[in-house]
């Protein structure tokens, strides 16, 4: 049994703490704002294949491996807010359609079902889609999760498994740095490796008389910007902008305007929805968009740099940290996340 | 000395309570959410002439008479957040310019200074104005007030003058109904006379690196919609949409989108501002857009229905109510606001 302290109570820190406590380790978690960082702001898509970054094969492998772990991760938590309703990727013009064909081939290559549909066929699936949607893909089985329900379930499960939520950082055998974008200030090796990537996100609620929200996640590409709409009980999360401006957490007028205009192109009925929340979060970016999960030095494990993928990668990250603690082999897909790729030869090692 | 209870702690209720207490009356004020209704949401323009509703001469006379009382009203309060920086009315296209000429003639007719300027000359006054602004009027001396600073000053002055903030409605000689859009439920005569007119409003803050906000109020007309931007310390209030949807207080996505897009036409730099607040308020509408200020029945005075003009009309409304209490002549311009114009012959009189 290891005495472990986890610094950071977002989805990564909570998942690590929970899984480690389940295995019988003594776990304390320190975060003055537990569950209130980027994980609280997130949209909750768990769709590595539809996101499909060409040339980021290691990240896709890691995401796919974590996705496979999601159903049992969610089942262990009880009601974690998982949805299996799938994704629609909508195209508004010819350029988008060419991109769509490439994406369809790519998704099919990865062994996933995917249907290329006309705008009309898409509107039969999701009547809220607007006339500007000319064509699209339907990817059944894509997962999403209600991030706030998940965080709440993780807190409860952690407490139940014996995790102590500490008001100060206690002594420990092993420290896990899982403080997201703020991790850079917690260890000299991380200073240059983790940076905040700001994202604004909106939450909308259907009002009486408004069209009901879609049941599937809707993704689209409007005027060069990516937008996604993830269903929630009686509403939607609309995300997300992406830019670097340090630790500023104020949503910008221009970002909110883009999200509203882009979402309206896909779902015109949202103009009648209530705008219930405008938030910004700071994703923890890494130099190669892969997370940093592994030993930093004896007694210090890092688990951050998950960028846009913290929710997706939580199960495999937690399993990896537990394997490191117990000196067991880590999942093979997680090897690419070892921070040694940046720290090898550093005077701090 | 009259024992008075004022129902409603917005700008009207607080002004009445304060002025009545100053005159030595015993005043209690009841409002479970003092200073949190439409007055809290408001933009704070005090510019009846620039607003210039043709055909609403009684309202213009009432507004002008109240405007004259504003400087001493503000001086009595101490630091009430009054600004004398003036207004710019911006035109984006030819149709707007024709409207501008009519407005300039009208403002001059009312004895006010007004300069018709080119876009370039306007940008010399206010460098934040965008290239889409082709021409405009500069109306020096137009007033505006920081509504929240005003409400705070009114609360303090009321308490100082002896107003009691009551947790329940006490017994009284005279009741003043000043509950804004909610007044309709407080007296059967008001049921059909007062209706909520929703307005959404944004608050923006200049961030480091962004252009500083203008010093004058900027008004414009974009795609058929009126928009105004009222300066605040290091920021702006952007308002306001206007529609009727009952007592719903949720800002709508479509309204926020319109305000952001329209404000950006006038001041492109606001896209870099932080969006710090999105709020909706309910203006108390009346059938003829004039307020309802006068005796409803023995022992009951009404002071509501101020629609878009509560802040502007607060001084004259307070003076009118005090005159009614003391059986003195009311300001002549306030006669048009007597509710008797609707209640004459009603079975409730």
XYZ file of C-alpha atoms in Angstrom:
698
model
C 0.000 0.000 0.000
C 1.309 3.389 -1.070
C 0.532 6.704 0.638
C -0.514 8.864 -2.275
C -1.381 12.519 -2.586
C -3.105 13.701 -5.737
C -2.772 17.418 -6.529
C -5.798 18.393 -8.596
C -9.473 17.463 -8.393
C -10.505 17.563 -12.037
C -11.549 14.472 -13.938
C -7.951 13.182 -14.073
C -7.140 13.736 -10.396
C -10.460 12.342 -9.218
C -10.203 9.286 -11.475
C -6.661 8.540 -10.306
C -7.625 9.023 -6.651
C -10.714 6.840 -6.965
C -9.015 3.965 -8.776
C -5.978 4.040 -6.469
C -8.182 4.032 -3.354
C -10.184 1.129 -4.785
C -6.920 -0.833 -4.989
C -6.313 -0.265 -1.298
C -3.818 2.606 -1.416
C -4.078 5.459 1.075
C -5.112 8.472 -0.984
C -5.437 12.170 -0.193
C -6.603 14.674 -2.808
C -5.774 18.361 -2.624
C -7.596 20.973 -4.689
C -8.950 24.276 -3.344
C -11.525 24.193 -6.195
C -12.301 20.514 -6.689
C -14.213 19.733 -9.905
C -14.253 23.390 -10.987
C -11.538 23.586 -13.623
C -11.529 22.605 -17.279
C -13.452 19.381 -16.531
C -16.374 21.439 -15.211
C -16.452 23.560 -18.352
C -16.038 20.683 -20.845
C -18.541 19.537 -23.459
C -18.138 15.830 -22.792
C -17.638 14.260 -26.227
C -15.879 10.886 -26.075
C -15.295 10.441 -29.789
C -11.647 10.023 -30.733
C -12.407 8.614 -34.177
C -14.811 11.359 -35.240
C -12.295 13.904 -33.979
C -9.762 12.128 -36.204
C -6.575 14.144 -36.192
C -4.587 12.873 -39.135
C -0.975 12.415 -38.235
C -1.757 12.035 -34.551
C -1.919 8.256 -34.585
C -0.479 7.833 -31.097
C -3.178 10.068 -29.691
C -5.870 8.220 -31.629
C -4.581 4.873 -30.333
C -4.535 6.202 -26.791
C -8.037 7.669 -27.165
C -9.419 4.472 -28.681
C -7.908 2.378 -25.906
C -9.420 4.691 -23.294
C -12.784 4.669 -25.052
C -12.858 0.865 -24.741
C -12.461 1.279 -21.000
C -15.239 3.870 -20.704
C -18.290 1.572 -20.439
C -16.881 -0.378 -17.492
C -15.455 2.816 -15.938
C -18.950 4.346 -16.096
C -20.624 1.146 -14.889
C -18.331 1.043 -11.835
C -19.303 4.623 -11.019
C -23.022 3.938 -11.203
C -24.880 6.756 -12.917
C -22.062 8.693 -14.574
C -24.169 10.378 -17.299
C -22.892 8.318 -20.233
C -24.791 8.591 -23.531
C -24.466 6.213 -26.495
C -26.630 8.277 -28.855
C -23.891 8.813 -31.448
C -22.656 11.760 -33.485
C -23.710 13.605 -36.615
C -20.954 15.421 -38.489
C -22.714 18.075 -40.573
C -21.420 19.683 -43.765
C -22.587 23.120 -44.884
C -20.817 23.428 -48.246
C -18.819 21.572 -50.916
C -15.465 22.016 -49.206
C -16.960 20.478 -46.085
C -18.320 17.554 -48.135
C -14.895 16.653 -49.484
C -13.550 16.701 -45.930
C -16.505 14.537 -44.920
C -15.669 11.879 -47.508
C -12.136 11.674 -46.172
C -13.460 11.411 -42.610
C -15.980 8.677 -43.592
C -13.215 6.576 -45.175
C -11.034 7.107 -42.110
C -13.758 6.164 -39.637
C -14.650 3.049 -41.678
C -10.948 2.095 -41.801
C -10.894 2.133 -38.010
C -13.648 -0.490 -38.066
C -16.514 1.797 -37.064
C -19.988 2.029 -38.625
C -20.557 5.261 -40.487
C -23.407 6.356 -42.819
C -23.045 9.191 -45.334
C -26.460 10.870 -45.515
C -28.162 13.744 -47.318
C -29.353 16.791 -45.406
C -32.895 15.522 -45.687
C -32.007 12.117 -44.247
C -30.121 13.826 -41.412
C -33.171 15.966 -40.631
C -35.219 12.788 -40.378
C -32.841 11.652 -37.652
C -32.558 15.089 -36.022
C -35.421 17.428 -36.982
C -33.703 20.374 -35.307
C -30.953 20.477 -37.968
C -31.333 23.568 -40.149
C -31.649 23.886 -43.918
C -27.998 25.029 -44.196
C -26.925 21.449 -43.429
C -26.445 19.915 -46.882
C -25.020 16.508 -46.014
C -23.294 14.696 -43.216
C -22.149 11.539 -41.504
C -24.011 9.603 -38.899
C -21.675 7.748 -36.557
C -23.795 5.538 -34.301
C -22.417 4.455 -30.966
C -20.154 7.471 -30.417
C -20.172 8.205 -26.711
C -20.625 11.405 -24.750
C -20.821 12.074 -21.035
C -22.472 14.728 -18.900
C -19.239 16.112 -17.469
C -20.845 17.529 -14.316
C -22.761 14.363 -13.523
C -19.499 12.480 -14.039
C -17.559 14.771 -11.681
C -20.223 14.406 -9.046
C -20.180 10.606 -9.415
C -16.373 10.593 -9.197
C -16.407 12.647 -5.989
C -18.951 10.347 -4.405
C -17.128 7.200 -5.516
C -13.794 8.591 -4.322
C -15.151 9.455 -0.900
C -16.788 6.040 -0.692
C -13.499 4.332 -1.601
C -11.756 6.207 1.222
C -10.159 9.182 -0.560
C -9.526 11.995 1.901
C -10.186 15.498 0.533
C -7.405 17.447 2.217
C -7.355 21.182 2.973
C -3.546 21.319 2.777
C -1.031 19.160 0.937
C -0.131 16.238 3.232
C 3.096 14.204 3.366
C 3.080 11.190 1.030
C 5.179 8.405 -0.529
C 4.096 9.427 -3.995
C 2.702 12.702 -5.315
C 0.576 12.764 -8.469
C 0.528 16.135 -10.230
C -2.857 16.350 -11.959
C -3.498 20.079 -11.791
C -4.288 20.564 -15.477
C -3.140 23.868 -16.960
C -1.767 24.928 -13.575
C 0.609 21.948 -13.371
C 3.444 23.947 -14.959
C 4.066 25.815 -11.714
C 4.199 22.636 -9.609
C 7.409 21.083 -10.919
C 10.366 22.640 -12.762
C 10.271 19.907 -15.421
C 6.703 20.869 -16.318
C 7.256 24.610 -16.551
C 7.890 24.626 -20.293
C 5.769 21.564 -21.089
C 2.267 22.541 -19.954
C 0.483 25.649 -21.190
C -3.122 26.877 -20.871
C -5.264 26.743 -24.031
C -8.399 28.724 -23.421
C -11.815 27.566 -24.580
C -15.182 29.256 -24.249
C -18.333 27.212 -23.989
C -22.041 27.978 -23.721
C -24.864 26.156 -22.054
C -28.353 26.518 -23.530
C -31.724 25.302 -22.328
C -34.791 24.639 -24.446
C -37.658 26.854 -23.323
C -41.315 25.972 -23.605
C -42.332 26.375 -27.234
C -38.790 25.906 -28.585
C -37.842 22.852 -30.666
C -36.464 20.101 -28.427
C -32.672 19.665 -28.568
C -31.166 16.891 -30.718
C -30.492 13.522 -29.120
C -27.108 13.071 -30.838
C -23.969 15.173 -30.629
C -23.826 17.518 -33.645
C -20.477 18.595 -35.024
C -19.888 21.038 -37.825
C -17.474 23.376 -39.490
C -18.671 26.962 -39.974
C -16.544 29.631 -41.639
C -13.384 27.751 -40.822
C -14.332 27.183 -37.186
C -15.248 23.866 -35.571
C -18.350 23.853 -33.418
C -20.021 21.034 -31.515
C -23.339 20.756 -29.742
C -23.584 18.051 -27.095
C -27.047 17.241 -25.729
C -27.834 17.613 -22.067
C -31.093 17.145 -20.177
C -33.392 19.645 -21.921
C -30.509 21.543 -23.460
C -27.132 21.677 -25.119
C -23.492 22.470 -24.521
C -22.006 24.520 -27.379
C -18.252 24.547 -27.740
C -15.586 25.466 -28.097
C -13.260 28.251 -29.039
C -9.548 27.671 -28.781
C -6.738 30.157 -28.301
C -3.816 30.978 -26.086
C -4.022 33.976 -23.798
C -2.366 32.853 -20.597
C -4.448 32.207 -17.515
C -7.249 34.611 -18.416
C -10.575 32.954 -17.565
C -12.955 35.666 -18.836
C -15.064 34.638 -21.814
C -14.520 37.101 -24.660
C -17.393 38.801 -26.458
C -16.004 37.689 -29.835
C -15.783 34.044 -28.799
C -19.349 33.986 -27.517
C -20.562 35.680 -30.693
C -18.828 33.032 -32.840
C -20.278 30.145 -30.859
C -23.813 31.565 -31.041
C -23.606 32.307 -34.764
C -22.039 28.941 -35.627
C -24.468 26.938 -33.514
C -27.364 28.768 -35.157
C -26.132 27.667 -38.602
C -26.513 24.048 -37.525
C -29.585 24.362 -35.289
C -31.556 27.542 -36.064
C -34.008 26.851 -33.223
C -31.395 27.574 -30.565
C -32.041 31.316 -30.892
C -35.136 30.651 -28.780
C -33.186 28.749 -26.155
C -32.191 30.350 -22.867
C -28.477 31.131 -22.614
C -27.909 29.821 -19.110
C -24.132 29.864 -18.908
C -21.075 31.351 -20.571
C -17.835 29.891 -19.250
C -14.199 29.657 -20.187
C -11.826 26.889 -19.233
C -8.104 26.330 -19.620
C -7.142 23.085 -21.298
C -3.703 21.793 -20.317
C -1.793 21.787 -23.610
C 1.402 19.826 -24.197
C 4.040 20.330 -26.920
C 2.811 17.349 -29.018
C -0.877 17.234 -27.948
C -0.242 13.917 -26.199
C -0.684 13.934 -22.422
C 2.139 13.617 -19.915
C 1.547 10.488 -17.838
C 4.446 8.841 -16.046
C 7.225 9.216 -13.486
C 8.825 12.654 -13.368
C 11.306 11.676 -10.667
C 11.231 9.155 -7.811
C 8.072 9.849 -5.797
C 6.478 12.147 -8.362
C 4.083 11.048 -11.089
C 2.613 13.504 -13.594
C -0.843 13.082 -15.143
C -1.691 16.189 -17.112
C -1.375 17.735 -20.583
C -4.620 16.069 -21.702
C -5.515 19.151 -23.745
C -9.006 18.628 -25.246
C -9.201 15.009 -24.142
C -9.279 14.889 -20.351
C -12.678 13.239 -20.090
C -11.955 10.708 -22.828
C -8.543 9.801 -21.417
C -9.505 9.601 -17.737
C -9.968 5.798 -17.582
C -6.666 4.894 -19.238
C -4.823 7.601 -17.315
C -6.100 6.276 -13.996
C -5.199 2.707 -14.958
C -1.728 3.828 -16.031
C -1.026 5.664 -12.776
C -2.194 2.687 -10.722
C 0.073 0.384 -12.760
C 3.035 2.755 -12.167
C 2.330 2.789 -8.419
C 2.233 -0.994 -8.321
C 5.193 -1.449 -10.629
C 3.008 -3.322 -13.087
C 3.138 -2.960 -16.889
C 1.209 0.070 -18.137
C -1.246 -0.181 -21.064
C 0.882 -0.288 -24.242
C -0.933 2.701 -25.793
C 0.078 4.820 -22.766
C 3.782 4.421 -23.437
C 3.670 7.315 -25.889
C 2.520 9.562 -23.019
C 5.627 8.993 -20.888
C 7.084 12.436 -20.095
C 10.547 10.981 -20.634
C 10.148 11.950 -24.312
C 10.749 15.543 -23.191
C 12.741 15.162 -19.973
C 15.435 12.679 -21.080
C 18.804 14.216 -20.354
C 17.324 17.109 -18.409
C 19.488 18.211 -15.469
C 16.416 17.733 -13.258
C 16.204 13.984 -13.883
C -46.651 63.260 8.743
C -47.957 60.256 6.844
C -47.162 56.613 7.593
C -46.156 55.318 4.227
C -45.286 51.875 2.930
C -43.584 51.569 -0.425
C -43.910 48.200 -2.180
C -40.913 47.822 -4.458
C -37.237 48.649 -4.034
C -36.231 49.542 -7.570
C -35.187 53.034 -8.594
C -38.781 54.313 -8.348
C -39.585 52.804 -4.951
C -36.244 53.836 -3.457
C -36.522 57.391 -4.823
C -40.052 57.792 -3.465
C -39.067 56.357 -0.090
C -35.970 58.529 0.179
C -37.683 61.775 -0.801
C -40.722 61.091 1.438
C -38.493 60.275 4.415
C -36.487 63.459 3.799
C -39.758 65.378 4.130
C -40.342 63.828 7.552
C -42.827 61.110 6.686
C -42.570 57.692 8.323
C -41.535 55.335 5.535
C -41.202 51.571 5.307
C -40.070 49.864 2.124
C -40.877 46.260 1.312
C -39.089 44.296 -1.372
C -37.727 40.759 -0.991
C -35.176 41.591 -3.727
C -34.386 45.273 -3.235
C -32.501 46.876 -6.131
C -32.450 43.646 -8.129
C -35.201 44.155 -10.709
C -35.230 46.096 -13.981
C -33.298 49.018 -12.396
C -30.383 46.691 -11.700
C -30.317 45.473 -15.296
C -30.744 48.900 -16.936
C -28.257 50.709 -19.153
C -28.670 54.112 -17.515
C -29.183 56.550 -20.412
C -30.941 59.748 -19.348
C -31.558 61.147 -22.810
C -35.203 61.816 -23.602
C -34.472 64.085 -26.546
C -32.047 61.732 -28.289
C -34.534 58.938 -27.768
C -37.100 61.242 -29.420
C -40.291 59.283 -29.872
C -42.286 61.272 -32.394
C -45.909 61.441 -31.402
C -45.093 60.842 -27.754
C -44.957 64.508 -26.778
C -46.374 63.977 -23.283
C -43.661 61.472 -22.556
C -40.989 63.771 -23.947
C -42.264 66.652 -21.790
C -42.294 64.410 -18.735
C -38.804 63.124 -19.520
C -37.415 66.596 -20.116
C -38.916 67.873 -16.876
C -37.390 64.963 -14.983
C -34.044 65.459 -16.698
C -33.953 69.034 -15.373
C -34.325 67.645 -11.879
C -31.540 65.081 -12.315
C -28.494 67.226 -11.457
C -29.878 68.311 -8.077
C -31.289 64.831 -7.445
C -27.798 63.399 -8.026
C -26.134 66.165 -6.000
C -28.406 65.440 -3.019
C -27.414 61.784 -3.199
C -23.701 62.497 -3.229
C -21.840 60.233 -5.640
C -24.671 58.809 -7.722
C -22.601 57.894 -10.809
C -23.884 60.671 -13.088
C -22.019 61.305 -16.355
C -22.365 64.369 -18.564
C -20.204 63.027 -21.390
C -22.961 63.204 -24.008
C -24.210 60.916 -26.758
C -23.175 59.966 -30.268
C -25.929 58.723 -32.551
C -24.200 56.715 -35.273
C -25.502 56.025 -38.777
C -24.347 53.011 -40.788
C -26.129 53.606 -44.104
C -28.139 56.083 -46.188
C -31.493 55.213 -44.621
C -29.969 55.883 -41.209
C -28.610 59.239 -42.414
C -32.039 60.466 -43.459
C -33.354 59.462 -40.036
C -30.396 61.292 -38.494
C -31.260 64.540 -40.271
C -34.791 64.387 -38.905
C -33.435 63.686 -35.412
C -30.930 66.576 -35.631
C -33.703 69.009 -36.573
C -35.863 67.693 -33.765
C -33.132 67.932 -31.129
C -32.265 71.491 -32.258
C -35.965 72.430 -32.119
C -35.978 71.359 -28.472
C -33.241 73.907 -27.821
C -30.355 71.453 -27.512
C -26.899 71.653 -29.088
C -26.338 69.064 -31.760
C -23.512 68.601 -34.309
C -23.881 66.574 -37.484
C -20.481 64.983 -38.145
C -18.799 62.714 -40.656
C -17.609 59.275 -39.658
C -14.058 60.571 -39.630
C -14.926 63.456 -37.308
C -16.795 61.054 -35.022
C -13.750 58.781 -34.854
C -11.696 61.777 -33.786
C -14.057 62.153 -30.824
C -14.299 58.419 -30.158
C -11.457 56.414 -31.732
C -13.170 53.111 -30.896
C -15.939 53.718 -33.468
C -15.587 51.326 -36.397
C -15.287 52.030 -40.131
C -18.933 51.003 -40.675
C -20.001 54.251 -38.969
C -20.500 56.642 -41.889
C -21.916 59.697 -40.122
C -23.636 60.697 -36.926
C -24.765 63.273 -34.431
C -22.881 64.442 -31.420
C -25.203 65.615 -28.651
C -23.073 67.126 -25.889
C -24.442 67.249 -22.384
C -26.693 64.201 -22.651
C -26.648 62.488 -19.281
C -26.202 58.896 -18.243
C -25.970 57.269 -14.855
C -24.295 54.146 -13.517
C -27.504 52.410 -12.474
C -25.871 50.215 -9.846
C -23.967 53.037 -8.233
C -27.237 54.992 -8.196
C -29.156 52.150 -6.536
C -26.474 51.811 -3.922
C -26.519 55.562 -3.248
C -30.329 55.518 -3.012
C -30.275 52.669 -0.490
C -27.728 54.473 1.646
C -29.548 57.806 1.445
C -32.875 56.143 2.233
C -31.512 54.382 5.287
C -29.867 57.621 6.401
C -33.146 59.506 6.007
C -34.885 56.935 8.215
C -36.492 54.546 5.744
C -37.106 51.178 7.347
C -36.443 48.162 5.093
C -39.235 45.851 6.213
C -39.281 42.046 5.946
C -43.083 41.957 5.737
C -45.623 44.534 4.551
C -46.490 46.732 7.552
C -49.717 48.675 8.245
C -49.720 52.183 6.788
C -51.821 55.260 6.050
C -50.774 55.209 2.428
C -49.385 52.404 0.279
C -47.286 53.201 -2.783
C -47.243 50.425 -5.378
C -43.872 50.684 -7.108
C -43.240 47.048 -7.960
C -42.473 47.558 -11.634
C -43.620 44.786 -13.954
C -44.973 42.852 -10.969
C -47.344 45.659 -9.946
C -50.180 44.163 -11.986
C -50.779 41.499 -9.367
C -50.918 43.977 -6.480
C -54.123 45.835 -7.321
C -57.084 44.825 -9.503
C -56.999 48.155 -11.340
C -53.430 47.464 -12.472
C -53.999 43.934 -13.682
C -54.673 44.932 -17.284
C -52.528 48.081 -17.254
C -49.034 46.847 -16.441
C -47.269 44.174 -18.484
C -43.664 42.919 -18.521
C -41.542 43.905 -21.545
C -38.402 41.825 -21.511
C -35.003 43.267 -22.331
C -31.633 41.558 -22.507
C -28.476 43.461 -21.734
C -24.764 42.662 -21.702
C -21.913 43.982 -19.626
C -18.442 44.022 -21.164
C -15.057 44.874 -19.710
C -12.011 46.080 -21.592
C -9.132 43.659 -21.140
C -5.486 44.588 -21.209
C -4.506 45.185 -24.810
C -8.043 45.985 -25.959
C -9.014 49.481 -27.146
C -10.366 51.537 -24.231
C -14.161 51.995 -24.218
C -15.681 55.238 -25.529
C -16.355 58.045 -23.080
C -19.755 58.940 -24.591
C -22.872 56.851 -24.932
C -23.038 55.402 -28.471
C -26.410 54.719 -30.065
C -27.018 53.115 -33.416
C -29.450 51.312 -35.623
C -28.242 48.000 -37.063
C -30.375 45.849 -39.384
C -33.524 47.456 -38.061
C -32.565 47.045 -34.419
C -31.629 49.798 -31.975
C -28.531 49.237 -29.921
C -26.846 51.437 -27.333
C -23.510 51.242 -25.572
C -23.234 53.130 -22.298
C -19.757 53.558 -20.785
C -18.954 52.206 -17.355
C -15.691 52.140 -15.428
C -13.384 50.222 -17.802
C -16.301 48.813 -19.776
C -19.685 49.101 -21.396
C -23.309 48.188 -20.998
C -24.822 46.970 -24.295
C -28.593 47.055 -24.630
C -31.244 46.254 -25.233
C -33.574 43.810 -26.838
C -37.277 44.289 -26.396
C -40.094 41.744 -26.605
C -42.983 40.383 -24.640
C -42.761 36.877 -23.256
C -44.413 37.078 -19.858
C -42.315 36.900 -16.736
C -39.523 34.835 -18.265
C -36.185 36.194 -17.027
C -33.826 33.938 -18.983
C -31.720 35.743 -21.584
C -32.288 34.140 -24.991
C -29.423 32.964 -27.213
C -30.844 34.948 -30.152
C -31.056 38.184 -28.182
C -27.479 37.902 -26.958
C -26.297 37.115 -30.481
C -28.043 40.237 -31.830
C -26.567 42.499 -29.151
C -23.039 41.180 -29.724
C -23.270 41.461 -33.514
C -24.849 44.932 -33.425
C -22.399 46.306 -30.873
C -19.517 44.986 -32.961
C -20.781 46.969 -35.981
C -20.369 50.161 -33.971
C -17.284 49.261 -31.917
C -15.328 46.413 -33.533
C -12.875 46.298 -30.635
C -15.450 44.891 -28.243
C -14.822 41.372 -29.567
C -11.697 41.452 -27.388
C -13.635 42.594 -24.319
C -14.596 40.165 -21.587
C -18.312 39.347 -21.529
C -18.855 39.669 -17.799
C -22.632 39.565 -17.579
C -25.704 38.576 -19.568
C -28.930 39.617 -17.877
C -32.568 40.072 -18.683
C -34.951 42.488 -17.002
C -38.667 43.125 -17.211
C -39.649 46.695 -17.951
C -43.080 47.654 -16.639
C -45.018 48.537 -19.796
C -48.225 50.610 -19.818
C -50.869 50.833 -22.546
C -49.649 54.268 -23.792
C -45.959 54.100 -22.763
C -46.566 56.831 -20.180
C -46.109 55.800 -16.554
C -48.919 55.431 -14.042
C -48.311 57.888 -11.203
C -51.217 58.993 -9.032
C -53.970 57.950 -6.631
C -55.549 54.602 -7.434
C -58.019 54.808 -4.554
C -57.925 56.486 -1.140
C -54.771 55.277 0.616
C -53.195 53.761 -2.486
C -50.812 55.544 -4.831
C -49.350 53.852 -7.901
C -45.915 54.685 -9.309
C -45.070 52.221 -12.037
C -45.399 51.661 -15.796
C -42.170 53.557 -16.450
C -41.295 51.139 -19.252
C -37.815 52.040 -20.612
C -37.599 55.249 -18.559
C -37.507 54.358 -14.896
C -34.102 55.875 -14.193
C -34.836 59.036 -16.155
C -38.231 59.528 -14.535
C -37.248 58.751 -10.939
C -36.786 62.378 -9.783
C -40.097 63.673 -11.116
C -41.934 60.550 -9.969
C -40.633 60.949 -6.425
C -41.548 64.647 -6.394
C -45.020 63.840 -7.706
C -45.699 61.197 -5.070
C -44.515 63.513 -2.288
C -46.807 66.267 -3.639
C -49.748 63.836 -3.674
C -49.025 62.799 -0.083
C -48.941 66.419 1.033
C -51.924 67.457 -1.064
C -49.753 69.919 -2.954
C -49.897 70.581 -6.717
C -47.977 68.011 -8.737
C -45.543 69.038 -11.500
C -47.690 69.988 -14.510
C -45.890 67.521 -16.805
C -46.875 64.680 -14.457
C -50.596 65.216 -14.964
C -50.483 63.098 -18.119
C -49.316 60.170 -15.955
C -52.419 60.159 -13.722
C -53.857 56.624 -13.867
C -57.320 58.153 -13.973
C -56.956 58.186 -17.770
C -57.554 54.427 -17.646
C -59.520 53.940 -14.433
C -62.245 56.592 -14.815
C -65.604 54.916 -14.517
C -64.095 51.604 -13.394
C -66.231 49.767 -10.831
C -63.141 49.668 -8.596
C -62.955 53.452 -8.215
